[in-house]
Amino acid sequence: MLNDEEYTRLSMENNLFWTRIMREHAVFIESSMPPPQRQLAMQANRFKRQFDRLLSESIRLATGSVSDRSLQSGQYFTKATEAAEQATQQFTGTAINSNLTKMEYHIQPAGSSPQALQRTQEVSRLNQSALDLVNTFARFKSELYNRQTSCKMFTFLYASIYEHVFHEAKKYLEILTGLQKKDENYNGDYQSFWNQHMADHAKVMRGLFDPTETEHFNAADSFAKTFDTLVRSRSAAKEEELEATKALSGFKSDTTREIIECRVKSLMSPLFTDHITREANYYIYLLQS
Ligand SMILES: [Fe+2]
Ligand SMILES: [Fe+2]
């Protein structure tokens, strides 16, 4: 059983990470809809704004609740996040609230405010709101996957991306459900989950670099092979996963910088590569916990 302090810290560390991830999935979906799918783009836009509110509430309750190490881990924002948001908003026309990013710079770690312990009720309410919204969002993602794989719709996202983001919503739901039961095993088999997701990221990157970017293509392909091997070898040591994920995080953040500075050609927005950098950093944080 998790005690109140652990419950609050783990809930807020996860909500701070995941509400932003969900918000960005909504941004990616909204900005990938061609004109005939306006209705779906508007639905994604509504999800985005609902997650904006949850992220803002997460930022408020995270202050004084989350660990200093989590704040330094690069899972909430990176040096590139703000610039990536601005460029992505400018290029896609999809509004992205960067004030939330600026607010995140000022989150104070646990131990800095005595009221954190009395927050259990508020945290529990936030977890419940997140459970409700993420449930509906997961259904929306699976509907998009079904429409696209049955050729009822075309969008500028791979079908496997809809599946991937659906699984991320499911993972967040699993975490929230576990936390609400104060279950110490709230994060299940996170290694299998994230090894698979790191492999997916490498493959999506491989498929979205311009065909002339041979070096980047080959680097992404090699990461895909590394993580496919880790997925297959069920007994992979944490050390191996840690080393591979740190290298992949570096590749993703280098790519983000190159996209922002117009030094590599691709079909990726910098917010997308920054997003998957943060997911790698979250995994690194878990491996080191
Ligand atoms: Fe994601
Ligand atoms: Fe992902």
CSV table of C-alpha atoms and ligand atoms in Angstrom, one decimal:
chain,number,residue,atom,x,y,z
A,1,MET,CA,0.0,0.0,0.0
A,2,LEU,CA,1.2,3.5,-0.9
A,3,ASN,CA,1.1,6.0,2.0
A,4,ASP,CA,-0.4,9.4,1.4
A,5,GLU,CA,2.9,11.1,0.7
A,6,GLU,CA,3.9,8.5,-1.9
A,7,TYR,CA,0.4,8.6,-3.4
A,8,THR,CA,0.5,12.4,-3.8
A,9,ARG,CA,4.1,12.4,-5.2
A,10,LEU,CA,3.6,9.5,-7.7
A,11,SER,CA,0.2,10.8,-8.8
A,12,MET,CA,1.5,14.3,-9.4
A,13,GLU,CA,4.7,13.1,-11.1
A,14,ASN,CA,2.6,11.0,-13.5
A,15,ASN,CA,-0.2,13.6,-14.1
A,16,LEU,CA,2.4,16.3,-14.9
A,17,PHE,CA,4.0,14.0,-17.4
A,18,TRP,CA,0.9,12.3,-18.9
A,19,THR,CA,-1.5,15.2,-19.2
A,20,ARG,CA,1.0,17.0,-21.4
A,21,ILE,CA,1.6,13.9,-23.4
A,22,MET,CA,-2.2,13.6,-24.0
A,23,ARG,CA,-2.5,17.2,-24.8
A,24,GLU,CA,0.2,16.9,-27.5
A,25,HIS,CA,-1.4,13.7,-28.9
A,26,ALA,CA,-4.5,15.9,-29.4
A,27,VAL,CA,-2.3,18.6,-31.1
A,28,PHE,CA,-0.8,15.9,-33.5
A,29,ILE,CA,-4.2,14.5,-34.4
A,30,GLU,CA,-5.8,18.0,-34.9
A,31,SER,CA,-2.9,19.1,-37.2
A,32,SER,CA,-2.9,15.9,-39.3
A,33,MET,CA,-6.5,16.1,-40.5
A,34,PRO,CA,-7.1,17.0,-44.1
A,35,PRO,CA,-10.0,19.4,-44.9
A,36,PRO,CA,-12.7,16.7,-45.2
A,37,GLN,CA,-12.0,15.6,-41.7
A,38,ARG,CA,-12.8,19.0,-40.1
A,39,GLN,CA,-15.2,17.5,-37.6
A,40,LEU,CA,-12.5,15.2,-36.3
A,41,ALA,CA,-10.0,18.1,-36.1
A,42,MET,CA,-12.5,20.0,-34.0
A,43,GLN,CA,-13.0,17.0,-31.7
A,44,ALA,CA,-9.3,16.8,-31.3
A,45,ASN,CA,-9.2,20.5,-30.6
A,46,ARG,CA,-11.8,20.0,-27.8
A,47,PHE,CA,-9.7,17.3,-26.2
A,48,LYS,CA,-6.6,19.5,-26.4
A,49,ARG,CA,-8.4,22.3,-24.5
A,50,GLN,CA,-9.7,19.8,-21.9
A,51,PHE,CA,-6.1,18.5,-21.4
A,52,ASP,CA,-4.9,22.1,-21.1
A,53,ARG,CA,-7.1,22.5,-18.1
A,54,LEU,CA,-5.9,19.2,-16.5
A,55,LEU,CA,-2.3,20.1,-17.2
A,56,SER,CA,-2.8,23.5,-15.6
A,57,GLU,CA,-4.4,21.8,-12.5
A,58,SER,CA,-1.5,19.3,-12.5
A,59,ILE,CA,1.1,22.1,-12.5
A,60,ARG,CA,-0.7,23.7,-9.5
A,61,LEU,CA,-0.9,20.5,-7.5
A,62,ALA,CA,2.7,19.4,-8.5
A,63,THR,CA,4.2,22.4,-6.7
A,64,GLY,CA,5.6,21.0,-3.5
A,65,SER,CA,4.6,17.4,-4.4
A,66,VAL,CA,7.0,16.1,-7.0
A,67,SER,CA,10.6,15.1,-6.5
A,68,ASP,CA,13.5,17.4,-7.5
A,69,ARG,CA,14.9,14.5,-9.5
A,70,SER,CA,11.8,14.2,-11.6
A,71,LEU,CA,11.9,18.0,-12.2
A,72,GLN,CA,15.5,17.7,-13.5
A,73,SER,CA,14.8,14.6,-15.6
A,74,GLY,CA,13.6,16.3,-18.8
A,75,GLN,CA,10.3,14.4,-18.8
A,76,TYR,CA,8.2,17.5,-18.3
A,77,PHE,CA,10.0,19.9,-20.6
A,78,THR,CA,13.3,20.2,-22.3
A,79,LYS,CA,15.4,23.1,-23.4
A,80,ALA,CA,13.7,22.8,-26.8
A,81,THR,CA,10.1,22.5,-25.7
A,82,GLU,CA,9.1,26.2,-25.9
A,83,ALA,CA,10.8,26.8,-29.3
A,84,ALA,CA,9.3,23.5,-30.6
A,85,GLU,CA,5.8,24.6,-29.5
A,86,GLN,CA,6.2,28.0,-31.2
A,87,ALA,CA,7.5,26.6,-34.5
A,88,THR,CA,4.8,23.8,-34.5
A,89,GLN,CA,2.1,26.3,-33.9
A,90,GLN,CA,3.4,28.6,-36.6
A,91,PHE,CA,3.8,25.8,-39.2
A,92,THR,CA,0.6,23.9,-38.5
A,93,GLY,CA,-1.8,26.7,-37.5
A,94,THR,CA,-2.7,24.6,-34.4
A,95,ALA,CA,-2.9,26.7,-31.3
A,96,ILE,CA,-0.5,25.5,-28.5
A,97,ASN,CA,-0.7,27.1,-25.1
A,98,SER,CA,3.0,27.8,-24.2
A,99,ASN,CA,2.1,29.6,-21.0
A,100,LEU,CA,1.8,26.2,-19.4
A,101,THR,CA,5.4,25.4,-20.4
A,102,LYS,CA,6.6,28.7,-18.8
A,103,MET,CA,4.6,27.9,-15.6
A,104,GLU,CA,6.3,24.5,-15.4
A,105,TYR,CA,9.7,26.2,-15.0
A,106,HIS,CA,8.7,27.4,-11.6
A,107,ILE,CA,7.4,24.2,-10.1
A,108,GLN,CA,9.0,23.7,-6.7
A,109,PRO,CA,10.0,20.2,-5.5
A,110,ALA,CA,8.5,18.3,-2.5
A,111,GLY,CA,9.7,19.5,0.9
A,112,SER,CA,9.4,23.2,-0.1
A,113,SER,CA,5.8,23.6,1.1
A,114,PRO,CA,4.1,22.0,4.1
A,115,GLN,CA,0.6,22.0,2.6
A,116,ALA,CA,1.4,19.2,0.2
A,117,LEU,CA,0.4,16.4,2.6
A,118,GLN,CA,-3.1,17.8,2.9
A,119,ARG,CA,-3.6,17.6,-0.8
A,120,THR,CA,-4.7,13.9,-1.0
A,121,GLN,CA,-8.3,14.8,-1.7
A,122,GLU,CA,-7.5,17.3,-4.4
A,123,VAL,CA,-5.1,14.8,-6.0
A,124,SER,CA,-7.7,12.1,-5.9
A,125,ARG,CA,-10.2,14.4,-7.6
A,126,LEU,CA,-7.7,15.2,-10.3
A,127,ASN,CA,-6.9,11.5,-10.8
A,128,GLN,CA,-10.6,10.8,-11.2
A,129,SER,CA,-11.1,13.7,-13.8
A,130,ALA,CA,-8.1,12.3,-15.7
A,131,LEU,CA,-9.5,8.8,-15.7
A,132,ASP,CA,-12.8,10.1,-17.2
A,133,LEU,CA,-11.2,12.2,-19.9
A,134,VAL,CA,-8.4,9.7,-20.8
A,135,ASN,CA,-11.1,7.0,-21.2
A,136,THR,CA,-13.0,9.1,-23.7
A,137,PHE,CA,-9.8,10.1,-25.5
A,138,ALA,CA,-8.7,6.4,-25.7
A,139,ARG,CA,-12.0,5.6,-27.4
A,140,PHE,CA,-11.5,8.5,-29.9
A,141,LYS,CA,-8.0,7.2,-30.8
A,142,SER,CA,-9.2,3.7,-31.3
A,143,GLU,CA,-12.1,5.0,-33.5
A,144,LEU,CA,-9.5,6.9,-35.6
A,145,TYR,CA,-7.4,3.8,-35.9
A,146,ASN,CA,-10.4,1.7,-37.1
A,147,ARG,CA,-11.5,4.3,-39.6
A,148,GLN,CA,-8.0,4.6,-41.1
A,149,THR,CA,-7.3,0.9,-41.2
A,150,SER,CA,-10.6,0.2,-42.9
A,151,CYS,CA,-9.8,3.0,-45.4
A,152,LYS,CA,-12.8,5.1,-44.4
A,153,MET,CA,-10.5,8.0,-43.9
A,154,PHE,CA,-7.1,9.4,-44.8
A,155,THR,CA,-5.0,11.5,-42.5
A,156,PHE,CA,-1.3,12.5,-42.3
A,157,LEU,CA,-0.5,10.1,-39.4
A,158,TYR,CA,0.4,6.5,-39.7
A,159,ALA,CA,-2.3,4.1,-38.5
A,160,SER,CA,0.4,2.6,-36.2
A,161,ILE,CA,0.7,6.1,-34.6
A,162,TYR,CA,-3.0,5.9,-33.7
A,163,GLU,CA,-2.4,2.5,-32.2
A,164,HIS,CA,0.7,3.7,-30.4
A,165,VAL,CA,-1.1,6.7,-28.8
A,166,PHE,CA,-4.1,4.5,-27.9
A,167,HIS,CA,-1.7,2.3,-25.9
A,168,GLU,CA,-0.2,5.3,-24.2
A,169,ALA,CA,-3.7,6.4,-23.1
A,170,LYS,CA,-4.3,2.8,-21.8
A,171,LYS,CA,-1.0,2.9,-19.9
A,172,TYR,CA,-2.0,6.2,-18.2
A,173,LEU,CA,-5.4,4.7,-17.3
A,174,GLU,CA,-3.6,1.6,-15.8
A,175,ILE,CA,-1.3,3.9,-13.8
A,176,LEU,CA,-4.3,6.0,-12.5
A,177,THR,CA,-6.3,3.0,-11.6
A,178,GLY,CA,-3.4,1.5,-9.7
A,179,LEU,CA,-2.7,4.7,-7.9
A,180,GLN,CA,-6.4,5.1,-6.9
A,181,LYS,CA,-6.1,1.7,-5.2
A,182,LYS,CA,-2.8,2.8,-3.6
A,183,ASP,CA,-1.2,-0.2,-5.3
A,184,GLU,CA,2.6,-0.2,-5.2
A,185,ASN,CA,2.6,-2.0,-8.5
A,186,TYR,CA,0.6,0.7,-10.2
A,187,ASN,CA,3.1,0.9,-13.1
A,188,GLY,CA,2.9,-2.8,-14.1
A,189,ASP,CA,5.5,-4.1,-16.5
A,190,TYR,CA,6.7,-0.7,-17.7
A,191,GLN,CA,9.9,-2.1,-19.2
A,192,SER,CA,8.1,-4.2,-21.8
A,193,PHE,CA,5.8,-1.3,-22.5
A,194,TRP,CA,8.5,1.3,-23.0
A,195,ASN,CA,10.9,-1.0,-24.9
A,196,GLN,CA,8.1,-1.5,-27.4
A,197,HIS,CA,7.4,2.2,-27.6
A,198,MET,CA,11.1,3.1,-28.1
A,199,ALA,CA,11.2,0.7,-31.0
A,200,ASP,CA,8.0,2.3,-32.4
A,201,HIS,CA,9.5,5.8,-32.1
A,202,ALA,CA,12.7,4.7,-33.9
A,203,LYS,CA,10.6,3.2,-36.7
A,204,VAL,CA,8.3,6.2,-37.1
A,205,MET,CA,11.4,8.5,-37.2
A,206,ARG,CA,12.9,6.2,-39.8
A,207,GLY,CA,9.8,6.6,-41.9
A,208,LEU,CA,9.5,10.4,-41.6
A,209,PHE,CA,13.0,11.6,-42.5
A,210,ASP,CA,13.4,12.8,-46.0
A,211,PRO,CA,14.6,9.9,-48.2
A,212,THR,CA,17.8,11.9,-48.9
A,213,GLU,CA,18.7,12.0,-45.2
A,214,THR,CA,20.6,8.6,-45.3
A,215,GLU,CA,22.6,9.1,-42.1
A,216,HIS,CA,19.5,9.9,-40.0
A,217,PHE,CA,17.5,7.1,-41.6
A,218,ASN,CA,20.3,4.6,-40.8
A,219,ALA,CA,20.7,5.9,-37.2
A,220,ALA,CA,16.9,5.5,-36.7
A,221,ASP,CA,17.0,2.0,-38.3
A,222,SER,CA,19.8,0.9,-36.0
A,223,PHE,CA,17.8,2.1,-32.9
A,224,ALA,CA,14.8,0.2,-34.2
A,225,LYS,CA,16.9,-3.0,-34.3
A,226,THR,CA,18.4,-2.4,-30.9
A,227,PHE,CA,14.9,-2.0,-29.3
A,228,ASP,CA,13.4,-4.9,-31.3
A,229,THR,CA,16.1,-7.1,-29.7
A,230,LEU,CA,15.3,-5.7,-26.3
A,231,VAL,CA,11.6,-6.4,-26.8
A,232,ARG,CA,12.4,-10.0,-27.8
A,233,SER,CA,14.9,-10.7,-25.0
A,234,ARG,CA,12.6,-10.7,-22.0
A,235,SER,CA,15.4,-10.9,-19.5
A,236,ALA,CA,17.1,-7.7,-20.7
A,237,ALA,CA,19.0,-6.0,-17.9
A,238,LYS,CA,18.1,-2.5,-16.8
A,239,GLU,CA,21.6,-1.4,-17.6
A,240,GLU,CA,21.2,-2.3,-21.3
A,241,GLU,CA,17.8,-0.6,-21.5
A,242,LEU,CA,19.1,2.4,-19.8
A,243,GLU,CA,22.1,2.7,-22.1
A,244,ALA,CA,20.0,2.3,-25.2
A,245,THR,CA,17.3,4.7,-24.1
A,246,LYS,CA,19.9,7.4,-23.2
A,247,ALA,CA,21.4,7.1,-26.6
A,248,LEU,CA,17.9,7.2,-28.3
A,249,SER,CA,17.0,10.3,-26.2
A,250,GLY,CA,20.1,12.0,-27.4
A,251,PHE,CA,19.3,11.2,-31.0
A,252,LYS,CA,15.8,12.5,-30.6
A,253,SER,CA,16.9,15.7,-29.0
A,254,ASP,CA,19.6,16.3,-31.5
A,255,THR,CA,17.0,15.8,-34.2
A,256,THR,CA,14.7,18.3,-32.6
A,257,ARG,CA,17.4,20.9,-32.6
A,258,GLU,CA,18.3,20.1,-36.2
A,259,ILE,CA,14.6,20.5,-37.2
A,260,ILE,CA,14.3,23.8,-35.4
A,261,GLU,CA,17.5,25.1,-37.0
A,262,CYS,CA,16.5,23.8,-40.4
A,263,ARG,CA,19.5,21.4,-40.7
A,264,VAL,CA,17.6,18.2,-41.5
A,265,LYS,CA,14.7,17.5,-43.9
A,266,SER,CA,11.8,15.5,-42.5
A,267,LEU,CA,8.0,15.3,-42.1
A,268,MET,CA,8.3,15.7,-38.3
A,269,SER,CA,7.3,18.8,-36.3
A,270,PRO,CA,9.8,19.7,-33.6
A,271,LEU,CA,7.1,19.2,-31.0
A,272,PHE,CA,6.8,15.6,-32.2
A,273,THR,CA,10.5,14.8,-31.8
A,274,ASP,CA,10.6,16.8,-28.5
A,275,HIS,CA,7.5,14.8,-27.3
A,276,ILE,CA,9.2,11.4,-27.9
A,277,THR,CA,12.4,12.8,-26.3
A,278,ARG,CA,10.4,13.4,-23.1
A,279,GLU,CA,8.9,9.9,-23.3
A,280,ALA,CA,12.4,8.5,-23.4
A,281,ASN,CA,13.4,10.7,-20.5
A,282,TYR,CA,10.4,9.5,-18.5
A,283,TYR,CA,11.5,5.9,-19.2
A,284,ILE,CA,15.1,6.7,-18.1
A,285,TYR,CA,13.6,8.3,-14.9
A,286,LEU,CA,11.7,5.1,-14.2
A,287,LEU,CA,14.7,2.9,-14.9
A,288,GLN,CA,16.7,4.9,-12.4
A,289,SER,CA,14.0,5.0,-9.7
B,1,FE,FE,3.2,9.9,-27.0
B,2,FE,FE,5.3,7.4,-27.7
